[in-house]
Structure formats: C-alpha cells, structure tokens
Amino acid sequence: MSKANPAHAPLAERLRPQSLGEVIGQQHLLGEGMPLRIAFESGQPHSCILWGPPGTGKTTIARLMADAFDAQFITISAVLGGVKDIRDAVEQAQVAQGHGRRTIVFVDEVHRFNKSQQDAFLPHVESGLFTFIGATTENPSFEVNSALLSRAAVYVLQPLSEDDLRQIVQRARAIDAVPPIEEAALDRLIAYADGDARRLLNTLETLAVAAAKEKRAEITDEWLLRVLGERMRRYDKGGEQFYDTISALHKSVRGSDPDAALYWFVRMLDGGADPRYIARRMIRMAVEDIGLADPRALRLALDASEVYERLGSPEGELALAECVVYLAVAPKSNAVYAAYNEARALVRKDGTRPVPLHLRNAPTRLMKDLGYGKDYRYAHDEEGGFAAGETYFPEGMKPPRFYRPVERGLEIRIAEKLRDLRSLNEGKK
C-alpha cells in the first residue's frame, strides 16, 4: 500500500497495491513462475487483454505494469471515450517516445468499443508506439476484434476467494479505515462482496462513514443489516457466483422452461446484475439456441435491449422479462451455431484453396481475358431462380454439409426447401 495516498482518498485508492507483492488474489497469474509475473520480470511489456469479473484487479495490474516499466500510463474508458481519446493517446505516446519513454494505453471495458474503434489501435500496437492493455468482463472471443485479439495475450482473472477478501478487510483495519467488525457481520460482508474487491471496499467505506456518524465502536451484524438493509438480504446465502446464475438462466431458456428462466432472470436483477449484460446474453441465446427455427427471436432480443436503453430500470426490465419468456418458449435450433463452428474448424485446418474462375469478379478487360467469371450462371435467369447443378465450392473439394436444419419451427420449411434444391442438383449430375 502506498503511504502517499492521502487519508481523504477513497478507501479503494488508499489500499491499491503499489507492488506485485501487495496484490491479493490472482496468484495463478502473478505467483512465482506464473505468466504475468514472468512478463513483469522480463523487462519487456507486451499487449494483453485482462478478462475477468468486476473488482478482480484488472486496473491495478495494468497500473503496476506501467510502474514496472517506468511507462507513461494513459487510461481510456470505452464507455465514455471515442476516437478522439484514441487520437489524443497516440499524440501523447508520440511525445513520450520522442523522450525515450514507453507508453501503456489502458482501455477499460474494451468490449464497449465498436470494431472501427478497436481497429484504430492496430497500427500503433504493431509499430510499437505503445503497449495496449484492455480490460473486459465479457468473453474477448466474442467482444474483441480478432485482429486485435491476435496481437494480445489473454489473461483470465478469477473472482477473489473468501480468504482473499478477508485479507482486504484486515488491511483496511490495519490503517484504521473501519472499526472492528463482528464475525457474523464479516461473514455477511464477504458473502455480499461475492469475489468483488471493489464492492467490498465501497461497502466498508459506507459502513465506516455511518459508524463514525453514530460513534459506533464496532460493526455488528444487526447494525449492518439495518444500515444496508435490502442489499444485504440478497446475499444471505452468499453462494451463487454471478456466472453460475447467468448459466442457469441460459440453460433454462435452452431447456424451454419459461418459469425457471424468469426465476433466474429475477435472481440476477435482485443480485445487482446490470440489465444491459443480461440483454446482451439474451441476444446471444437468440442466435445460438433458437437461430433460424424462429428468426424473430433475435429481433425481439434486440428490441428488448433497445427498450431498456430508453426506459432504464425498472420500466425497461419488463421488456427484458418478455424477451426471456419468448426465448424460452420459442422452437430451438443450434444448427447455424454448429454449422458456423464446423466451417471455422474446416477453414482453420484446410489449405487456402483458390476461388474457382467462374465465381471470380471480372471488373477489368484483363480479368475477363483470363477467364474470370466465365461460364458463371446467373441464378435469377434460371428456372425457379436456381442454377441446378452449379457448384460454389473450390475445385477438387468435396462439398461439406455444415448446415443441418432441425425439424422444429421455421427450419422445418428450410429443410424441405434444401431437400428440393439438392434433388434438383442431383438431377443435373
């Protein structure tokens, strides 16, 4: 802990680690011989994505990395920032580079940046102008551009354990930031924090202010419940992890149980989950588990998300609840999801096959002379708008069958159409 942090600074800032040895938790990354410890000791910073729940030390690790390499530290919030902030960071990095100093650009909630904003970092990461560190609570495989992801190591941070959180309370007590805490009250606080150090520290600070005002010498369980009330009740059982609950919601929707889905949805809201996060997960459910069996599900999920953005809580939560029920009762198909994964796997292991000449575009005379586009059959000019017998795969490649529609919902009709089209293709062979 830094002795320089003034007494009036927020508790989270006063207890922020000033060295790797002071970091609580994440020893699978920061312990001796572990990946991030090796990175710190290498003398060479590298771009990375820190992925984990809130309050697990993402910002702290980024700051410590800047200190370890005596680098200029620039923070950008993807929630509030934009291209201008990226441009300003580039200019600051160029100035620092001119003085022989490194720069680390830390982007908090990087998943909130869109593709073009994320792309803006690429040339500067590649040139070495600055080291990029992104922090996200979302799976970077889905939320971070593949180009940026390929240039950054991904480190997964875990929720802090109960022992970790107790150490944080001990540190707060060591600097007299909070009065003594009764064991039952401490247990309740640890359960409420649910692996989130920031939540724990903010709660401790609230309690310290209230205790000082009432001149209380100890934080008891009874007083704790009276001060924080409903927030504490939510975490009486102190057990379910955030990601377990969203998993239960997702599986209930996939299992077509609207009542269970509603239960877990309300449990997440009651536990303080951001409704926007739930909305994003429902969009994912619509694509992954319903797909073309009912394409309206995706539109409804997007609409529900937009309604919540406009109305906020609690009014907008009803639109999300409506979406949860619809997704649960909708016909299910993961055919597109499975097809996409199979196609990715094939392309990853298969060679880069050339595009057949008849499928190539021929915008110039030379290309036409080389045979580009020759013998291509324009489907709209064919009977039924279908060029029976035409092939669209690379030459010499056995046509794979990725997409296999299920016999549910709209995919029943899609399957019938595909069978008819394949029958026409067979007749032309």
PDB file of C-alpha atoms in Angstrom, residues 134-373:
ATOM      1  CA  GLY A 134      -7.627  -3.968 -22.497  1.00  0.00           C
ATOM      2  CA  ALA A 135      -9.874  -4.848 -19.562  1.00  0.00           C
ATOM      3  CA  THR A 136     -13.173  -6.631 -20.114  1.00  0.00           C
ATOM      4  CA  THR A 137     -15.813  -8.515 -18.184  1.00  0.00           C
ATOM      5  CA  GLU A 138     -17.008 -10.122 -21.442  1.00  0.00           C
ATOM      6  CA  ASN A 139     -15.532 -13.075 -23.297  1.00  0.00           C
ATOM      7  CA  PRO A 140     -12.948 -11.460 -25.608  1.00  0.00           C
ATOM      8  CA  SER A 141     -13.507 -14.209 -28.183  1.00  0.00           C
ATOM      9  CA  PHE A 142     -16.894 -12.622 -28.870  1.00  0.00           C
ATOM     10  CA  GLU A 143     -16.312  -8.973 -27.983  1.00  0.00           C
ATOM     11  CA  VAL A 144     -12.778  -8.135 -29.192  1.00  0.00           C
ATOM     12  CA  ASN A 145     -11.795  -7.966 -32.862  1.00  0.00           C
ATOM     13  CA  SER A 146      -9.842 -10.999 -33.993  1.00  0.00           C
ATOM     14  CA  ALA A 147      -7.111  -8.749 -35.414  1.00  0.00           C
ATOM     15  CA  LEU A 148      -6.586  -7.046 -32.057  1.00  0.00           C
ATOM     16  CA  LEU A 149      -7.006 -10.305 -30.172  1.00  0.00           C
ATOM     17  CA  SER A 150      -4.262 -11.946 -32.232  1.00  0.00           C
ATOM     18  CA  ARG A 151      -1.825  -9.249 -31.126  1.00  0.00           C
ATOM     19  CA  ALA A 152      -2.566  -9.520 -27.424  1.00  0.00           C
ATOM     20  CA  ALA A 153      -2.150 -12.235 -24.813  1.00  0.00           C
ATOM     21  CA  VAL A 154      -5.357 -13.028 -22.920  1.00  0.00           C
ATOM     22  CA  TYR A 155      -5.134 -13.418 -19.138  1.00  0.00           C
ATOM     23  CA  VAL A 156      -8.186 -14.717 -17.260  1.00  0.00           C
ATOM     24  CA  LEU A 157      -8.707 -13.240 -13.780  1.00  0.00           C
ATOM     25  CA  GLN A 158     -10.743 -15.114 -11.180  1.00  0.00           C
ATOM     26  CA  PRO A 159     -13.169 -13.782  -8.542  1.00  0.00           C
ATOM     27  CA  LEU A 160     -11.379 -13.273  -5.231  1.00  0.00           C
ATOM     28  CA  SER A 161     -11.745 -16.077  -2.693  1.00  0.00           C
ATOM     29  CA  GLU A 162     -13.189 -15.595   0.791  1.00  0.00           C
ATOM     30  CA  ASP A 163      -9.667 -15.675   2.228  1.00  0.00           C
ATOM     31  CA  ASP A 164      -8.588 -13.001  -0.260  1.00  0.00           C
ATOM     32  CA  LEU A 165     -11.475 -10.754   0.779  1.00  0.00           C
ATOM     33  CA  ARG A 166     -10.717 -11.258   4.461  1.00  0.00           C
ATOM     34  CA  GLN A 167      -7.146 -10.106   3.805  1.00  0.00           C
ATOM     35  CA  ILE A 168      -8.517  -6.914   2.268  1.00  0.00           C
ATOM     36  CA  VAL A 169     -10.647  -6.277   5.367  1.00  0.00           C
ATOM     37  CA  GLN A 170      -7.562  -6.842   7.535  1.00  0.00           C
ATOM     38  CA  ARG A 171      -5.649  -4.242   5.542  1.00  0.00           C
ATOM     39  CA  ALA A 172      -8.477  -1.762   5.955  1.00  0.00           C
ATOM     40  CA  ARG A 173      -8.457  -2.427   9.686  1.00  0.00           C
ATOM     41  CA  ALA A 174      -4.647  -2.057   9.794  1.00  0.00           C
ATOM     42  CA  ILE A 175      -4.912   1.576   8.673  1.00  0.00           C
ATOM     43  CA  ASP A 176      -7.931   2.202  10.966  1.00  0.00           C
ATOM     44  CA  ALA A 177     -10.164   2.809   7.965  1.00  0.00           C
ATOM     45  CA  VAL A 178     -13.006   0.852   9.591  1.00  0.00           C
ATOM     46  CA  PRO A 179     -13.863  -0.067  13.201  1.00  0.00           C
ATOM     47  CA  PRO A 180     -13.706  -3.698  14.419  1.00  0.00           C
ATOM     48  CA  ILE A 181     -16.220  -5.996  12.705  1.00  0.00           C
ATOM     49  CA  GLU A 182     -18.185  -8.733  14.422  1.00  0.00           C
ATOM     50  CA  GLU A 183     -17.513 -12.174  12.908  1.00  0.00           C
ATOM     51  CA  ALA A 184     -21.117 -12.685  11.770  1.00  0.00           C
ATOM     52  CA  ALA A 185     -21.096  -9.268  10.111  1.00  0.00           C
ATOM     53  CA  LEU A 186     -17.780 -10.062   8.433  1.00  0.00           C
ATOM     54  CA  ASP A 187     -19.192 -13.307   7.053  1.00  0.00           C
ATOM     55  CA  ARG A 188     -22.145 -11.409   5.624  1.00  0.00           C
ATOM     56  CA  LEU A 189     -19.888  -8.768   4.065  1.00  0.00           C
ATOM     57  CA  ILE A 190     -17.701 -11.406   2.418  1.00  0.00           C
ATOM     58  CA  ALA A 191     -20.766 -13.152   1.027  1.00  0.00           C
ATOM     59  CA  TYR A 192     -22.136  -9.856  -0.264  1.00  0.00           C
ATOM     60  CA  ALA A 193     -18.866  -8.945  -1.979  1.00  0.00           C
ATOM     61  CA  ASP A 194     -19.100 -12.224  -3.922  1.00  0.00           C
ATOM     62  CA  GLY A 195     -15.476 -12.136  -5.100  1.00  0.00           C
ATOM     63  CA  ASP A 196     -15.532  -8.407  -5.967  1.00  0.00           C
ATOM     64  CA  ALA A 197     -12.900  -6.396  -4.079  1.00  0.00           C
ATOM     65  CA  ARG A 198     -14.294  -3.061  -5.258  1.00  0.00           C
ATOM     66  CA  ARG A 199     -17.758  -3.895  -3.950  1.00  0.00           C
ATOM     67  CA  LEU A 200     -16.250  -4.916  -0.608  1.00  0.00           C
ATOM     68  CA  LEU A 201     -14.179  -1.742  -0.273  1.00  0.00           C
ATOM     69  CA  ASN A 202     -17.033   0.562  -1.251  1.00  0.00           C
ATOM     70  CA  THR A 203     -19.287  -1.170   1.295  1.00  0.00           C
ATOM     71  CA  LEU A 204     -16.636  -0.911   4.016  1.00  0.00           C
ATOM     72  CA  GLU A 205     -16.298   2.794   3.290  1.00  0.00           C
ATOM     73  CA  THR A 206     -20.063   3.302   3.554  1.00  0.00           C
ATOM     74  CA  LEU A 207     -20.094   1.465   6.874  1.00  0.00           C
ATOM     75  CA  ALA A 208     -17.103   3.428   8.213  1.00  0.00           C
ATOM     76  CA  VAL A 209     -18.835   6.752   7.494  1.00  0.00           C
ATOM     77  CA  ALA A 210     -22.086   5.576   9.084  1.00  0.00           C
ATOM     78  CA  ALA A 211     -20.258   4.162  12.139  1.00  0.00           C
ATOM     79  CA  ALA A 212     -18.328   7.396  12.664  1.00  0.00           C
ATOM     80  CA  LYS A 213     -21.516   9.407  12.442  1.00  0.00           C
ATOM     81  CA  GLU A 214     -23.175   7.236  15.098  1.00  0.00           C
ATOM     82  CA  LYS A 215     -19.951   6.964  17.119  1.00  0.00           C
ATOM     83  CA  ARG A 216     -20.112   3.162  16.958  1.00  0.00           C
ATOM     84  CA  ALA A 217     -17.087   1.246  18.238  1.00  0.00           C
ATOM     85  CA  GLU A 218     -17.963  -1.976  16.391  1.00  0.00           C
ATOM     86  CA  ILE A 219     -19.827  -3.089  13.269  1.00  0.00           C
ATOM     87  CA  THR A 220     -22.307  -5.744  14.391  1.00  0.00           C
ATOM     88  CA  ASP A 221     -24.401  -7.981  12.180  1.00  0.00           C
ATOM     89  CA  GLU A 222     -27.636  -6.440  13.446  1.00  0.00           C
ATOM     90  CA  TRP A 223     -26.433  -2.905  12.749  1.00  0.00           C
ATOM     91  CA  LEU A 224     -25.048  -3.948   9.355  1.00  0.00           C
ATOM     92  CA  LEU A 225     -28.469  -5.223   8.264  1.00  0.00           C
ATOM     93  CA  ARG A 226     -30.119  -2.056   9.492  1.00  0.00           C
ATOM     94  CA  VAL A 227     -27.724   0.213   7.586  1.00  0.00           C
ATOM     95  CA  LEU A 228     -27.551  -1.698   4.310  1.00  0.00           C
ATOM     96  CA  GLY A 229     -30.900  -3.466   4.529  1.00  0.00           C
ATOM     97  CA  GLU A 230     -32.147  -4.920   1.251  1.00  0.00           C
ATOM     98  CA  ARG A 231     -28.704  -5.069  -0.345  1.00  0.00           C
ATOM     99  CA  MET A 232     -27.521  -7.448   2.373  1.00  0.00           C
ATOM    100  CA  ARG A 233     -30.610  -9.656   2.241  1.00  0.00           C
ATOM    101  CA  ARG A 234     -29.910 -10.509  -1.369  1.00  0.00           C
ATOM    102  CA  TYR A 235     -26.669 -12.182  -0.414  1.00  0.00           C
ATOM    103  CA  ASP A 236     -27.734 -14.033   2.734  1.00  0.00           C
ATOM    104  CA  LYS A 237     -26.863 -17.390   1.185  1.00  0.00           C
ATOM    105  CA  GLY A 238     -23.603 -15.951  -0.012  1.00  0.00           C
ATOM    106  CA  GLY A 239     -23.087 -18.681  -2.516  1.00  0.00           C
ATOM    107  CA  GLU A 240     -24.014 -18.450  -6.167  1.00  0.00           C
ATOM    108  CA  GLN A 241     -21.399 -16.915  -8.367  1.00  0.00           C
ATOM    109  CA  PHE A 242     -22.550 -14.402 -10.962  1.00  0.00           C
ATOM    110  CA  TYR A 243     -21.538 -16.627 -13.859  1.00  0.00           C
ATOM    111  CA  ASP A 244     -23.295 -19.648 -12.388  1.00  0.00           C
ATOM    112  CA  THR A 245     -26.537 -17.684 -12.308  1.00  0.00           C
ATOM    113  CA  ILE A 246     -26.311 -16.491 -15.908  1.00  0.00           C
ATOM    114  CA  SER A 247     -25.503 -20.089 -16.850  1.00  0.00           C
ATOM    115  CA  ALA A 248     -28.681 -21.241 -15.104  1.00  0.00           C
ATOM    116  CA  LEU A 249     -30.689 -18.598 -16.983  1.00  0.00           C
ATOM    117  CA  HIS A 250     -29.178 -19.626 -20.321  1.00  0.00           C
ATOM    118  CA  LYS A 251     -29.788 -23.330 -19.709  1.00  0.00           C
ATOM    119  CA  SER A 252     -33.386 -22.671 -18.618  1.00  0.00           C
ATOM    120  CA  VAL A 253     -34.059 -20.800 -21.859  1.00  0.00           C
ATOM    121  CA  ARG A 254     -32.369 -23.557 -23.869  1.00  0.00           C
ATOM    122  CA  GLY A 255     -34.461 -26.108 -21.970  1.00  0.00           C
ATOM    123  CA  SER A 256     -37.698 -24.268 -22.888  1.00  0.00           C
ATOM    124  CA  ASP A 257     -38.747 -23.640 -19.278  1.00  0.00           C
ATOM    125  CA  PRO A 258     -40.143 -20.070 -19.105  1.00  0.00           C
ATOM    126  CA  ASP A 259     -40.810 -20.221 -15.355  1.00  0.00           C
ATOM    127  CA  ALA A 260     -37.251 -21.247 -14.492  1.00  0.00           C
ATOM    128  CA  ALA A 261     -35.907 -18.686 -16.948  1.00  0.00           C
ATOM    129  CA  LEU A 262     -37.942 -15.935 -15.271  1.00  0.00           C
ATOM    130  CA  TYR A 263     -36.766 -17.081 -11.856  1.00  0.00           C
ATOM    131  CA  TRP A 264     -33.072 -16.853 -12.744  1.00  0.00           C
ATOM    132  CA  PHE A 265     -33.663 -13.578 -14.600  1.00  0.00           C
ATOM    133  CA  VAL A 266     -35.186 -12.006 -11.484  1.00  0.00           C
ATOM    134  CA  ARG A 267     -32.475 -13.546  -9.309  1.00  0.00           C
ATOM    135  CA  MET A 268     -29.866 -11.771 -11.419  1.00  0.00           C
ATOM    136  CA  LEU A 269     -31.671  -8.446 -11.178  1.00  0.00           C
ATOM    137  CA  ASP A 270     -32.159  -8.908  -7.443  1.00  0.00           C
ATOM    138  CA  GLY A 271     -28.448  -9.656  -7.075  1.00  0.00           C
ATOM    139  CA  GLY A 272     -27.496  -6.381  -8.702  1.00  0.00           C
ATOM    140  CA  ALA A 273     -26.592  -7.639 -12.192  1.00  0.00           C
ATOM    141  CA  ASP A 274     -26.501  -4.983 -14.913  1.00  0.00           C
ATOM    142  CA  PRO A 275     -29.657  -5.475 -17.034  1.00  0.00           C
ATOM    143  CA  ARG A 276     -27.609  -4.477 -20.091  1.00  0.00           C
ATOM    144  CA  TYR A 277     -25.401  -7.501 -19.531  1.00  0.00           C
ATOM    145  CA  ILE A 278     -28.471  -9.759 -19.337  1.00  0.00           C
ATOM    146  CA  ALA A 279     -29.793  -8.174 -22.539  1.00  0.00           C
ATOM    147  CA  ARG A 280     -26.534  -8.925 -24.359  1.00  0.00           C
ATOM    148  CA  ARG A 281     -26.649 -12.529 -23.177  1.00  0.00           C
ATOM    149  CA  MET A 282     -30.235 -12.883 -24.411  1.00  0.00           C
ATOM    150  CA  ILE A 283     -29.159 -11.703 -27.854  1.00  0.00           C
ATOM    151  CA  ARG A 284     -26.558 -14.449 -27.751  1.00  0.00           C
ATOM    152  CA  MET A 285     -29.203 -17.014 -26.724  1.00  0.00           C
ATOM    153  CA  ALA A 286     -31.422 -15.965 -29.640  1.00  0.00           C
ATOM    154  CA  VAL A 287     -28.596 -16.605 -32.087  1.00  0.00           C
ATOM    155  CA  GLU A 288     -27.073 -19.709 -30.514  1.00  0.00           C
ATOM    156  CA  ASP A 289     -30.086 -21.678 -29.292  1.00  0.00           C
ATOM    157  CA  ILE A 290     -33.005 -20.543 -31.474  1.00  0.00           C
ATOM    158  CA  GLY A 291     -31.424 -19.375 -34.695  1.00  0.00           C
ATOM    159  CA  LEU A 292     -33.462 -19.898 -37.844  1.00  0.00           C
ATOM    160  CA  ALA A 293     -36.070 -22.015 -36.068  1.00  0.00           C
ATOM    161  CA  ASP A 294     -37.545 -18.599 -35.193  1.00  0.00           C
ATOM    162  CA  PRO A 295     -35.574 -15.639 -36.623  1.00  0.00           C
ATOM    163  CA  ARG A 296     -37.961 -13.253 -34.862  1.00  0.00           C
ATOM    164  CA  ALA A 297     -36.283 -14.141 -31.580  1.00  0.00           C
ATOM    165  CA  LEU A 298     -33.150 -12.190 -32.496  1.00  0.00           C
ATOM    166  CA  ARG A 299     -35.175  -9.136 -33.475  1.00  0.00           C
ATOM    167  CA  LEU A 300     -37.153  -9.312 -30.225  1.00  0.00           C
ATOM    168  CA  ALA A 301     -33.939  -9.577 -28.197  1.00  0.00           C
ATOM    169  CA  LEU A 302     -32.506  -6.523 -29.956  1.00  0.00           C
ATOM    170  CA  ASP A 303     -35.763  -4.619 -29.445  1.00  0.00           C
ATOM    171  CA  ALA A 304     -35.860  -5.522 -25.743  1.00  0.00           C
ATOM    172  CA  SER A 305     -32.296  -4.285 -25.337  1.00  0.00           C
ATOM    173  CA  GLU A 306     -33.191  -1.001 -27.039  1.00  0.00           C
ATOM    174  CA  VAL A 307     -36.323  -0.571 -24.906  1.00  0.00           C
ATOM    175  CA  TYR A 308     -34.243  -0.988 -21.766  1.00  0.00           C
ATOM    176  CA  GLU A 309     -31.728   1.604 -23.003  1.00  0.00           C
ATOM    177  CA  ARG A 310     -34.585   4.073 -23.495  1.00  0.00           C
ATOM    178  CA  LEU A 311     -36.553   3.413 -20.322  1.00  0.00           C
ATOM    179  CA  GLY A 312     -33.931   2.190 -17.863  1.00  0.00           C
ATOM    180  CA  SER A 313     -34.913   0.489 -14.600  1.00  0.00           C
ATOM    181  CA  PRO A 314     -37.412  -0.609 -13.505  1.00  0.00           C
ATOM    182  CA  GLU A 315     -39.697   0.017 -16.520  1.00  0.00           C
ATOM    183  CA  GLY A 316     -37.302  -1.379 -19.107  1.00  0.00           C
ATOM    184  CA  GLU A 317     -36.870  -4.622 -17.169  1.00  0.00           C
ATOM    185  CA  LEU A 318     -40.374  -5.715 -18.225  1.00  0.00           C
ATOM    186  CA  ALA A 319     -39.271  -5.731 -21.870  1.00  0.00           C
ATOM    187  CA  LEU A 320     -36.353  -7.974 -20.913  1.00  0.00           C
ATOM    188  CA  ALA A 321     -38.713 -10.275 -18.988  1.00  0.00           C
ATOM    189  CA  GLU A 322     -40.964 -10.520 -22.054  1.00  0.00           C
ATOM    190  CA  CYS A 323     -37.941 -11.457 -24.135  1.00  0.00           C
ATOM    191  CA  VAL A 324     -36.844 -14.108 -21.622  1.00  0.00           C
ATOM    192  CA  VAL A 325     -40.257 -15.796 -21.825  1.00  0.00           C
ATOM    193  CA  TYR A 326     -40.339 -15.623 -25.630  1.00  0.00           C
ATOM    194  CA  LEU A 327     -36.870 -17.134 -25.943  1.00  0.00           C
ATOM    195  CA  ALA A 328     -37.819 -19.933 -23.560  1.00  0.00           C
ATOM    196  CA  VAL A 329     -40.979 -20.936 -25.458  1.00  0.00           C
ATOM    197  CA  ALA A 330     -39.535 -20.450 -28.961  1.00  0.00           C
ATOM    198  CA  PRO A 331     -38.592 -23.536 -31.037  1.00  0.00           C
ATOM    199  CA  LYS A 332     -34.927 -24.383 -30.521  1.00  0.00           C
ATOM    200  CA  SER A 333     -32.168 -24.940 -33.050  1.00  0.00           C
ATOM    201  CA  ASN A 334     -28.405 -24.687 -32.774  1.00  0.00           C
ATOM    202  CA  ALA A 335     -27.988 -25.718 -36.417  1.00  0.00           C
ATOM    203  CA  VAL A 336     -26.469 -22.390 -37.516  1.00  0.00           C
ATOM    204  CA  TYR A 337     -24.230 -22.266 -34.441  1.00  0.00           C
ATOM    205  CA  ALA A 338     -22.991 -25.798 -35.109  1.00  0.00           C
ATOM    206  CA  ALA A 339     -22.565 -25.101 -38.833  1.00  0.00           C
ATOM    207  CA  TYR A 340     -20.532 -21.972 -38.142  1.00  0.00           C
ATOM    208  CA  ASN A 341     -18.222 -23.819 -35.752  1.00  0.00           C
ATOM    209  CA  GLU A 342     -17.744 -26.677 -38.229  1.00  0.00           C
ATOM    210  CA  ALA A 343     -16.950 -24.224 -41.035  1.00  0.00           C
ATOM    211  CA  ARG A 344     -14.406 -22.425 -38.848  1.00  0.00           C
ATOM    212  CA  ALA A 345     -12.764 -25.719 -37.907  1.00  0.00           C
ATOM    213  CA  LEU A 346     -12.501 -26.797 -41.552  1.00  0.00           C
ATOM    214  CA  VAL A 347     -11.081 -23.478 -42.743  1.00  0.00           C
ATOM    215  CA  ARG A 348      -8.572 -23.496 -39.882  1.00  0.00           C
ATOM    216  CA  LYS A 349      -7.119 -26.887 -40.837  1.00  0.00           C
ATOM    217  CA  ASP A 350      -7.702 -26.784 -44.610  1.00  0.00           C
ATOM    218  CA  GLY A 351      -5.391 -25.078 -47.090  1.00  0.00           C
ATOM    219  CA  THR A 352      -6.253 -21.766 -48.756  1.00  0.00           C
ATOM    220  CA  ARG A 353      -7.972 -23.022 -51.871  1.00  0.00           C
ATOM    221  CA  PRO A 354      -8.248 -20.642 -54.855  1.00  0.00           C
ATOM    222  CA  VAL A 355     -11.636 -19.250 -55.828  1.00  0.00           C
ATOM    223  CA  PRO A 356     -12.878 -21.028 -58.993  1.00  0.00           C
ATOM    224  CA  LEU A 357     -12.628 -18.868 -62.106  1.00  0.00           C
ATOM    225  CA  HIS A 358     -16.369 -18.898 -62.768  1.00  0.00           C
ATOM    226  CA  LEU A 359     -17.023 -17.375 -59.322  1.00  0.00           C
ATOM    227  CA  ARG A 360     -14.471 -14.580 -59.620  1.00  0.00           C
ATOM    228  CA  ASN A 361     -15.423 -10.995 -60.361  1.00  0.00           C
ATOM    229  CA  ALA A 362     -14.117  -9.539 -63.617  1.00  0.00           C
ATOM    230  CA  PRO A 363     -14.131  -5.730 -63.407  1.00  0.00           C
ATOM    231  CA  THR A 364     -11.306  -5.294 -65.985  1.00  0.00           C
ATOM    232  CA  ARG A 365     -10.694  -6.470 -69.545  1.00  0.00           C
ATOM    233  CA  LEU A 366      -7.587  -8.397 -68.490  1.00  0.00           C
ATOM    234  CA  MET A 367      -9.531 -10.337 -65.914  1.00  0.00           C
ATOM    235  CA  LYS A 368     -12.151 -11.254 -68.494  1.00  0.00           C
ATOM    236  CA  ASP A 369      -9.427 -12.390 -70.906  1.00  0.00           C
ATOM    237  CA  LEU A 370      -8.016 -14.569 -68.116  1.00  0.00           C
ATOM    238  CA  GLY A 371     -11.375 -16.297 -67.759  1.00  0.00           C
ATOM    239  CA  TYR A 372     -12.609 -14.601 -64.621  1.00  0.00           C
ATOM    240  CA  GLY A 373     -16.373 -15.059 -64.386  1.00  0.00           C
TER     241      GLY A 373
END
